[in-house]
Every structure is written in C-alpha cells, then in structure tokens.
Amino acid sequence: MTATTATPRAPSRLRFAIFVFCAVYPFITLLAYLIGPMTAGWPLWQRNLLLVPIMVFSMVWVIIPRIQRHCRRWL
C-alpha cells in the first residue's frame, strides 16, 4: 500500500486581495475622517506622511495576520 499525501492548495490571491480590501477600506476611511479635521490646512503629502505609517503598521501587524488566521479556510 502506498500512502499518498495530498498537497495543500495554494491560497487564492484574488480572495486574499478581496479580504484585505474589505478590511483596509473602512479602516483607512475612518482614519481619514479622524485625522482630517486635525490636518485640514496641511498639504496632501503631509497628511499622507501621517496616515501611511499608521496604515502600514496596522496592515502588517494587525489586519493581514488576522485575515490569515481567521479566514484561512476561505483563502
């Protein structure tokens, strides 16, 4: 008898991208509303300089790990 091991299928990049979009869009919109009044007179590049590090940190250490852990079976 030969034991065959099924190789796990690779996660779908499209589904992963959809999950990331569904998590990131509301979060970045909320951040823009919260930071907007405090940075109303700032040029766009300065507002983004404040917003982007918050978003990147959140994606790398919070959003993406949670998607990978909680949505693994759908990926």
PDB file of N, CA and C in Angstrom:
ATOM      1  N   MET A   1       0.822  -1.175   0.000  1.00  0.00           N
ATOM      2  CA  MET A   1       0.000   0.000   0.000  1.00  0.00           C
ATOM      3  C   MET A   1       0.869   1.244   0.000  1.00  0.00           C
ATOM      4  N   THR A   2       0.542   2.133  -0.844  1.00  0.00           N
ATOM      5  CA  THR A   2       1.298   3.370  -0.938  1.00  0.00           C
ATOM      6  C   THR A   2       0.476   4.491  -0.316  1.00  0.00           C
ATOM      7  N   ALA A   3       1.096   5.193   0.592  1.00  0.00           N
ATOM      8  CA  ALA A   3       0.409   6.319   1.228  1.00  0.00           C
ATOM      9  C   ALA A   3       0.601   7.558   0.367  1.00  0.00           C
ATOM     10  N   THR A   4      -0.486   8.165   0.004  1.00  0.00           N
ATOM     11  CA  THR A   4      -0.403   9.401  -0.771  1.00  0.00           C
ATOM     12  C   THR A   4      -0.783  10.559   0.136  1.00  0.00           C
ATOM     13  N   THR A   5      -0.015  11.581   0.038  1.00  0.00           N
ATOM     14  CA  THR A   5      -0.333  12.772   0.828  1.00  0.00           C
ATOM     15  C   THR A   5      -0.799  13.857  -0.124  1.00  0.00           C
ATOM     16  N   ALA A   6      -1.905  14.403   0.206  1.00  0.00           N
ATOM     17  CA  ALA A   6      -2.453  15.467  -0.625  1.00  0.00           C
ATOM     18  C   ALA A   6      -1.694  16.756  -0.325  1.00  0.00           C
ATOM     19  N   THR A   7      -1.276  17.391  -1.373  1.00  0.00           N
ATOM     20  CA  THR A   7      -0.599  18.668  -1.171  1.00  0.00           C
ATOM     21  C   THR A   7      -1.654  19.747  -0.976  1.00  0.00           C
ATOM     22  N   PRO A   8      -1.455  20.607   0.017  1.00  0.00           N
ATOM     23  CA  PRO A   8      -2.443  21.668   0.227  1.00  0.00           C
ATOM     24  C   PRO A   8      -2.448  22.631  -0.950  1.00  0.00           C
ATOM     25  N   ARG A   9      -3.617  23.095  -1.285  1.00  0.00           N
ATOM     26  CA  ARG A   9      -3.703  24.014  -2.411  1.00  0.00           C
ATOM     27  C   ARG A   9      -3.214  25.391  -1.988  1.00  0.00           C
ATOM     28  N   ALA A  10      -2.692  26.104  -2.934  1.00  0.00           N
ATOM     29  CA  ALA A  10      -2.180  27.443  -2.665  1.00  0.00           C
ATOM     30  C   ALA A  10      -3.348  28.393  -2.425  1.00  0.00           C
ATOM     31  N   PRO A  11      -3.189  29.318  -1.505  1.00  0.00           N
ATOM     32  CA  PRO A  11      -4.269  30.276  -1.262  1.00  0.00           C
ATOM     33  C   PRO A  11      -4.538  31.130  -2.505  1.00  0.00           C
ATOM     34  N   SER A  12      -5.763  31.517  -2.661  1.00  0.00           N
ATOM     35  CA  SER A  12      -6.151  32.353  -3.795  1.00  0.00           C
ATOM     36  C   SER A  12      -5.744  33.798  -3.528  1.00  0.00           C
ATOM     37  N   ARG A  13      -4.937  34.347  -4.400  1.00  0.00           N
ATOM     38  CA  ARG A  13      -4.509  35.745  -4.238  1.00  0.00           C
ATOM     39  C   ARG A  13      -5.677  36.698  -4.435  1.00  0.00           C
ATOM     40  N   LEU A  14      -6.578  36.355  -5.333  1.00  0.00           N
ATOM     41  CA  LEU A  14      -7.733  37.216  -5.564  1.00  0.00           C
ATOM     42  C   LEU A  14      -8.609  37.291  -4.322  1.00  0.00           C
ATOM     43  N   ARG A  15      -8.904  36.138  -3.708  1.00  0.00           N
ATOM     44  CA  ARG A  15      -9.718  36.148  -2.486  1.00  0.00           C
ATOM     45  C   ARG A  15      -9.008  36.877  -1.353  1.00  0.00           C
ATOM     46  N   PHE A  16      -7.686  36.660  -1.239  1.00  0.00           N
ATOM     47  CA  PHE A  16      -6.922  37.357  -0.212  1.00  0.00           C
ATOM     48  C   PHE A  16      -6.996  38.868  -0.433  1.00  0.00           C
ATOM     49  N   ALA A  17      -6.843  39.307  -1.678  1.00  0.00           N
ATOM     50  CA  ALA A  17      -6.927  40.733  -2.000  1.00  0.00           C
ATOM     51  C   ALA A  17      -8.299  41.288  -1.652  1.00  0.00           C
ATOM     52  N   ILE A  18      -9.346  40.526  -1.890  1.00  0.00           N
ATOM     53  CA  ILE A  18     -10.700  40.976  -1.560  1.00  0.00           C
ATOM     54  C   ILE A  18     -10.867  41.111  -0.053  1.00  0.00           C
ATOM     55  N   PHE A  19     -10.365  40.135   0.714  1.00  0.00           N
ATOM     56  CA  PHE A  19     -10.433  40.221   2.174  1.00  0.00           C
ATOM     57  C   PHE A  19      -9.652  41.426   2.691  1.00  0.00           C
ATOM     58  N   VAL A  20      -8.461  41.657   2.139  1.00  0.00           N
ATOM     59  CA  VAL A  20      -7.653  42.805   2.568  1.00  0.00           C
ATOM     60  C   VAL A  20      -8.385  44.100   2.238  1.00  0.00           C
ATOM     61  N   PHE A  21      -8.942  44.191   1.043  1.00  0.00           N
ATOM     62  CA  PHE A  21      -9.695  45.389   0.663  1.00  0.00           C
ATOM     63  C   PHE A  21     -10.857  45.639   1.623  1.00  0.00           C
ATOM     64  N   CYS A  22     -11.584  44.587   1.952  1.00  0.00           N
ATOM     65  CA  CYS A  22     -12.745  44.719   2.843  1.00  0.00           C
ATOM     66  C   CYS A  22     -12.342  45.162   4.246  1.00  0.00           C
ATOM     67  N   ALA A  23     -11.128  44.867   4.667  1.00  0.00           N
ATOM     68  CA  ALA A  23     -10.658  45.289   5.983  1.00  0.00           C
ATOM     69  C   ALA A  23     -10.005  46.666   5.929  1.00  0.00           C
ATOM     70  N   VAL A  24      -9.252  46.937   4.869  1.00  0.00           N
ATOM     71  CA  VAL A  24      -8.475  48.176   4.797  1.00  0.00           C
ATOM     72  C   VAL A  24      -9.344  49.381   4.448  1.00  0.00           C
ATOM     73  N   TYR A  25     -10.251  49.226   3.521  1.00  0.00           N
ATOM     74  CA  TYR A  25     -11.052  50.377   3.075  1.00  0.00           C
ATOM     75  C   TYR A  25     -11.795  51.069   4.220  1.00  0.00           C
ATOM     76  N   PRO A  26     -12.548  50.339   5.040  1.00  0.00           N
ATOM     77  CA  PRO A  26     -13.238  51.035   6.134  1.00  0.00           C
ATOM     78  C   PRO A  26     -12.257  51.635   7.145  1.00  0.00           C
ATOM     79  N   PHE A  27     -11.140  50.944   7.386  1.00  0.00           N
ATOM     80  CA  PHE A  27     -10.174  51.450   8.360  1.00  0.00           C
ATOM     81  C   PHE A  27      -9.514  52.742   7.871  1.00  0.00           C
ATOM     82  N   ILE A  28      -9.117  52.785   6.611  1.00  0.00           N
ATOM     83  CA  ILE A  28      -8.463  53.978   6.101  1.00  0.00           C
ATOM     84  C   ILE A  28      -9.458  55.131   5.965  1.00  0.00           C
ATOM     85  N   THR A  29     -10.703  54.801   5.667  1.00  0.00           N
ATOM     86  CA  THR A  29     -11.732  55.840   5.608  1.00  0.00           C
ATOM     87  C   THR A  29     -11.960  56.438   6.996  1.00  0.00           C
ATOM     88  N   LEU A  30     -12.034  55.589   8.005  1.00  0.00           N
ATOM     89  CA  LEU A  30     -12.180  56.064   9.383  1.00  0.00           C
ATOM     90  C   LEU A  30     -10.988  56.928   9.784  1.00  0.00           C
ATOM     91  N   LEU A  31      -9.773  56.476   9.469  1.00  0.00           N
ATOM     92  CA  LEU A  31      -8.590  57.272   9.792  1.00  0.00           C
ATOM     93  C   LEU A  31      -8.624  58.631   9.097  1.00  0.00           C
ATOM     94  N   ALA A  32      -9.034  58.649   7.851  1.00  0.00           N
ATOM     95  CA  ALA A  32      -9.103  59.915   7.114  1.00  0.00           C
ATOM     96  C   ALA A  32     -10.097  60.869   7.771  1.00  0.00           C
ATOM     97  N   TYR A  33     -11.244  60.349   8.231  1.00  0.00           N
ATOM     98  CA  TYR A  33     -12.215  61.192   8.919  1.00  0.00           C
ATOM     99  C   TYR A  33     -11.685  61.685  10.267  1.00  0.00           C
ATOM    100  N   LEU A  34     -10.948  60.834  10.983  1.00  0.00           N
ATOM    101  CA  LEU A  34     -10.421  61.227  12.282  1.00  0.00           C
ATOM    102  C   LEU A  34      -9.261  62.210  12.172  1.00  0.00           C
ATOM    103  N   ILE A  35      -8.388  61.979  11.214  1.00  0.00           N
ATOM    104  CA  ILE A  35      -7.208  62.825  11.062  1.00  0.00           C
ATOM    105  C   ILE A  35      -7.528  64.093  10.267  1.00  0.00           C
ATOM    106  N   GLY A  36      -8.523  64.031   9.419  1.00  0.00           N
ATOM    107  CA  GLY A  36      -8.877  65.159   8.551  1.00  0.00           C
ATOM    108  C   GLY A  36      -9.045  66.488   9.260  1.00  0.00           C
ATOM    109  N   PRO A  37      -9.867  66.573  10.307  1.00  0.00           N
ATOM    110  CA  PRO A  37     -10.057  67.866  10.972  1.00  0.00           C
ATOM    111  C   PRO A  37      -8.774  68.419  11.616  1.00  0.00           C
ATOM    112  N   MET A  38      -7.902  67.532  12.087  1.00  0.00           N
ATOM    113  CA  MET A  38      -6.661  67.988  12.722  1.00  0.00           C
ATOM    114  C   MET A  38      -5.628  68.455  11.698  1.00  0.00           C
ATOM    115  N   THR A  39      -5.764  68.000  10.460  1.00  0.00           N
ATOM    116  CA  THR A  39      -4.781  68.321   9.432  1.00  0.00           C
ATOM    117  C   THR A  39      -5.394  69.068   8.253  1.00  0.00           C
ATOM    118  N   ALA A  40      -6.455  69.805   8.505  1.00  0.00           N
ATOM    119  CA  ALA A  40      -7.212  70.459   7.428  1.00  0.00           C
ATOM    120  C   ALA A  40      -6.357  71.414   6.602  1.00  0.00           C
ATOM    121  N   GLY A  41      -5.454  72.129   7.218  1.00  0.00           N
ATOM    122  CA  GLY A  41      -4.651  73.100   6.478  1.00  0.00           C
ATOM    123  C   GLY A  41      -3.354  72.540   5.921  1.00  0.00           C
ATOM    124  N   TRP A  42      -3.104  71.275   6.145  1.00  0.00           N
ATOM    125  CA  TRP A  42      -1.848  70.659   5.703  1.00  0.00           C
ATOM    126  C   TRP A  42      -1.911  70.296   4.217  1.00  0.00           C
ATOM    127  N   PRO A  43      -0.782  70.339   3.532  1.00  0.00           N
ATOM    128  CA  PRO A  43      -0.751  69.816   2.161  1.00  0.00           C
ATOM    129  C   PRO A  43      -0.988  68.300   2.182  1.00  0.00           C
ATOM    130  N   LEU A  44      -1.429  67.780   1.066  1.00  0.00           N
ATOM    131  CA  LEU A  44      -1.759  66.355   0.971  1.00  0.00           C
ATOM    132  C   LEU A  44      -0.581  65.457   1.349  1.00  0.00           C
ATOM    133  N   TRP A  45       0.626  65.794   0.907  1.00  0.00           N
ATOM    134  CA  TRP A  45       1.782  64.942   1.189  1.00  0.00           C
ATOM    135  C   TRP A  45       2.041  64.850   2.686  1.00  0.00           C
ATOM    136  N   GLN A  46       1.772  65.911   3.448  1.00  0.00           N
ATOM    137  CA  GLN A  46       1.980  65.873   4.891  1.00  0.00           C
ATOM    138  C   GLN A  46       0.907  65.026   5.585  1.00  0.00           C
ATOM    139  N   ARG A  47      -0.321  65.126   5.110  1.00  0.00           N
ATOM    140  CA  ARG A  47      -1.386  64.276   5.665  1.00  0.00           C
ATOM    141  C   ARG A  47      -1.082  62.803   5.414  1.00  0.00           C
ATOM    142  N   ASN A  48      -0.616  62.514   4.195  1.00  0.00           N
ATOM    143  CA  ASN A  48      -0.274  61.130   3.878  1.00  0.00           C
ATOM    144  C   ASN A  48       0.928  60.650   4.681  1.00  0.00           C
ATOM    145  N   LEU A  49       1.852  61.546   4.988  1.00  0.00           N
ATOM    146  CA  LEU A  49       3.016  61.189   5.794  1.00  0.00           C
ATOM    147  C   LEU A  49       2.595  60.767   7.200  1.00  0.00           C
ATOM    148  N   LEU A  50       1.494  61.274   7.677  1.00  0.00           N
ATOM    149  CA  LEU A  50       0.950  60.866   8.967  1.00  0.00           C
ATOM    150  C   LEU A  50       0.099  59.599   8.838  1.00  0.00           C
ATOM    151  N   LEU A  51      -0.697  59.532   7.798  1.00  0.00           N
ATOM    152  CA  LEU A  51      -1.654  58.436   7.625  1.00  0.00           C
ATOM    153  C   LEU A  51      -1.004  57.114   7.197  1.00  0.00           C
ATOM    154  N   VAL A  52      -0.067  57.164   6.280  1.00  0.00           N
ATOM    155  CA  VAL A  52       0.509  55.937   5.709  1.00  0.00           C
ATOM    156  C   VAL A  52       1.230  55.077   6.746  1.00  0.00           C
ATOM    157  N   PRO A  53       2.082  55.620   7.621  1.00  0.00           N
ATOM    158  CA  PRO A  53       2.711  54.736   8.614  1.00  0.00           C
ATOM    159  C   PRO A  53       1.704  54.041   9.532  1.00  0.00           C
ATOM    160  N   ILE A  54       0.641  54.730   9.898  1.00  0.00           N
ATOM    161  CA  ILE A  54      -0.403  54.104  10.722  1.00  0.00           C
ATOM    162  C   ILE A  54      -1.036  52.947   9.954  1.00  0.00           C
ATOM    163  N   MET A  55      -1.317  53.171   8.681  1.00  0.00           N
ATOM    164  CA  MET A  55      -1.958  52.150   7.859  1.00  0.00           C
ATOM    165  C   MET A  55      -1.027  50.959   7.645  1.00  0.00           C
ATOM    166  N   VAL A  56       0.235  51.213   7.341  1.00  0.00           N
ATOM    167  CA  VAL A  56       1.186  50.127   7.099  1.00  0.00           C
ATOM    168  C   VAL A  56       1.374  49.290   8.362  1.00  0.00           C
ATOM    169  N   PHE A  57       1.580  49.941   9.499  1.00  0.00           N
ATOM    170  CA  PHE A  57       1.726  49.219  10.768  1.00  0.00           C
ATOM    171  C   PHE A  57       0.491  48.358  11.031  1.00  0.00           C
ATOM    172  N   SER A  58      -0.685  48.928  10.830  1.00  0.00           N
ATOM    173  CA  SER A  58      -1.931  48.195  11.061  1.00  0.00           C
ATOM    174  C   SER A  58      -2.065  46.999  10.129  1.00  0.00           C
ATOM    175  N   MET A  59      -1.689  47.168   8.870  1.00  0.00           N
ATOM    176  CA  MET A  59      -1.804  46.061   7.922  1.00  0.00           C
ATOM    177  C   MET A  59      -0.824  44.942   8.247  1.00  0.00           C
ATOM    178  N   VAL A  60       0.427  45.300   8.549  1.00  0.00           N
ATOM    179  CA  VAL A  60       1.461  44.281   8.757  1.00  0.00           C
ATOM    180  C   VAL A  60       1.267  43.521  10.059  1.00  0.00           C
ATOM    181  N   TRP A  61       0.904  44.231  11.130  1.00  0.00           N
ATOM    182  CA  TRP A  61       0.845  43.572  12.430  1.00  0.00           C
ATOM    183  C   TRP A  61      -0.559  43.262  12.933  1.00  0.00           C
ATOM    184  N   VAL A  62      -1.597  43.757  12.273  1.00  0.00           N
ATOM    185  CA  VAL A  62      -2.955  43.504  12.771  1.00  0.00           C
ATOM    186  C   VAL A  62      -3.850  42.901  11.684  1.00  0.00           C
ATOM    187  N   ILE A  63      -4.074  43.633  10.614  1.00  0.00           N
ATOM    188  CA  ILE A  63      -5.087  43.247   9.625  1.00  0.00           C
ATOM    189  C   ILE A  63      -4.723  41.962   8.888  1.00  0.00           C
ATOM    190  N   ILE A  64      -3.555  41.912   8.269  1.00  0.00           N
ATOM    191  CA  ILE A  64      -3.192  40.736   7.475  1.00  0.00           C
ATOM    192  C   ILE A  64      -3.036  39.480   8.331  1.00  0.00           C
ATOM    193  N   PRO A  65      -2.367  39.547   9.503  1.00  0.00           N
ATOM    194  CA  PRO A  65      -2.322  38.324  10.321  1.00  0.00           C
ATOM    195  C   PRO A  65      -3.704  37.815  10.739  1.00  0.00           C
ATOM    196  N   ARG A  66      -4.616  38.731  11.036  1.00  0.00           N
ATOM    197  CA  ARG A  66      -5.969  38.289  11.409  1.00  0.00           C
ATOM    198  C   ARG A  66      -6.703  37.667  10.234  1.00  0.00           C
ATOM    199  N   ILE A  67      -6.542  38.236   9.059  1.00  0.00           N
ATOM    200  CA  ILE A  67      -7.169  37.652   7.873  1.00  0.00           C
ATOM    201  C   ILE A  67      -6.618  36.247   7.640  1.00  0.00           C
ATOM    202  N   GLN A  68      -5.303  36.090   7.737  1.00  0.00           N
ATOM    203  CA  GLN A  68      -4.700  34.779   7.520  1.00  0.00           C
ATOM    204  C   GLN A  68      -5.141  33.768   8.569  1.00  0.00           C
ATOM    205  N   ARG A  69      -5.326  34.210   9.801  1.00  0.00           N
ATOM    206  CA  ARG A  69      -5.712  33.284  10.867  1.00  0.00           C
ATOM    207  C   ARG A  69      -7.203  32.965  10.831  1.00  0.00           C
ATOM    208  N   HIS A  70      -8.040  33.971  10.653  1.00  0.00           N
ATOM    209  CA  HIS A  70      -9.487  33.763  10.760  1.00  0.00           C
ATOM    210  C   HIS A  70     -10.168  33.370   9.455  1.00  0.00           C
ATOM    211  N   CYS A  71      -9.551  33.672   8.344  1.00  0.00           N
ATOM    212  CA  CYS A  71     -10.194  33.397   7.048  1.00  0.00           C
ATOM    213  C   CYS A  71      -9.449  32.348   6.242  1.00  0.00           C
ATOM    214  N   ARG A  72      -8.603  31.590   6.887  1.00  0.00           N
ATOM    215  CA  ARG A  72      -7.749  30.608   6.207  1.00  0.00           C
ATOM    216  C   ARG A  72      -8.545  29.658   5.333  1.00  0.00           C
ATOM    217  N   ARG A  73      -9.674  29.171   5.816  1.00  0.00           N
ATOM    218  CA  ARG A  73     -10.395  28.160   5.034  1.00  0.00           C
ATOM    219  C   ARG A  73     -11.035  28.724   3.765  1.00  0.00           C
ATOM    220  N   TRP A  74     -11.243  30.046   3.704  1.00  0.00           N
ATOM    221  CA  TRP A  74     -11.830  30.654   2.512  1.00  0.00           C
ATOM    222  C   TRP A  74     -10.776  31.109   1.523  1.00  0.00           C
ATOM    223  N   LEU A  75      -9.549  31.159   1.968  1.00  0.00           N
ATOM    224  CA  LEU A  75      -8.484  31.587   1.061  1.00  0.00           C
ATOM    225  C   LEU A  75      -8.091  30.400   0.216  1.00  0.00           C
TER     226      LEU A  75
END
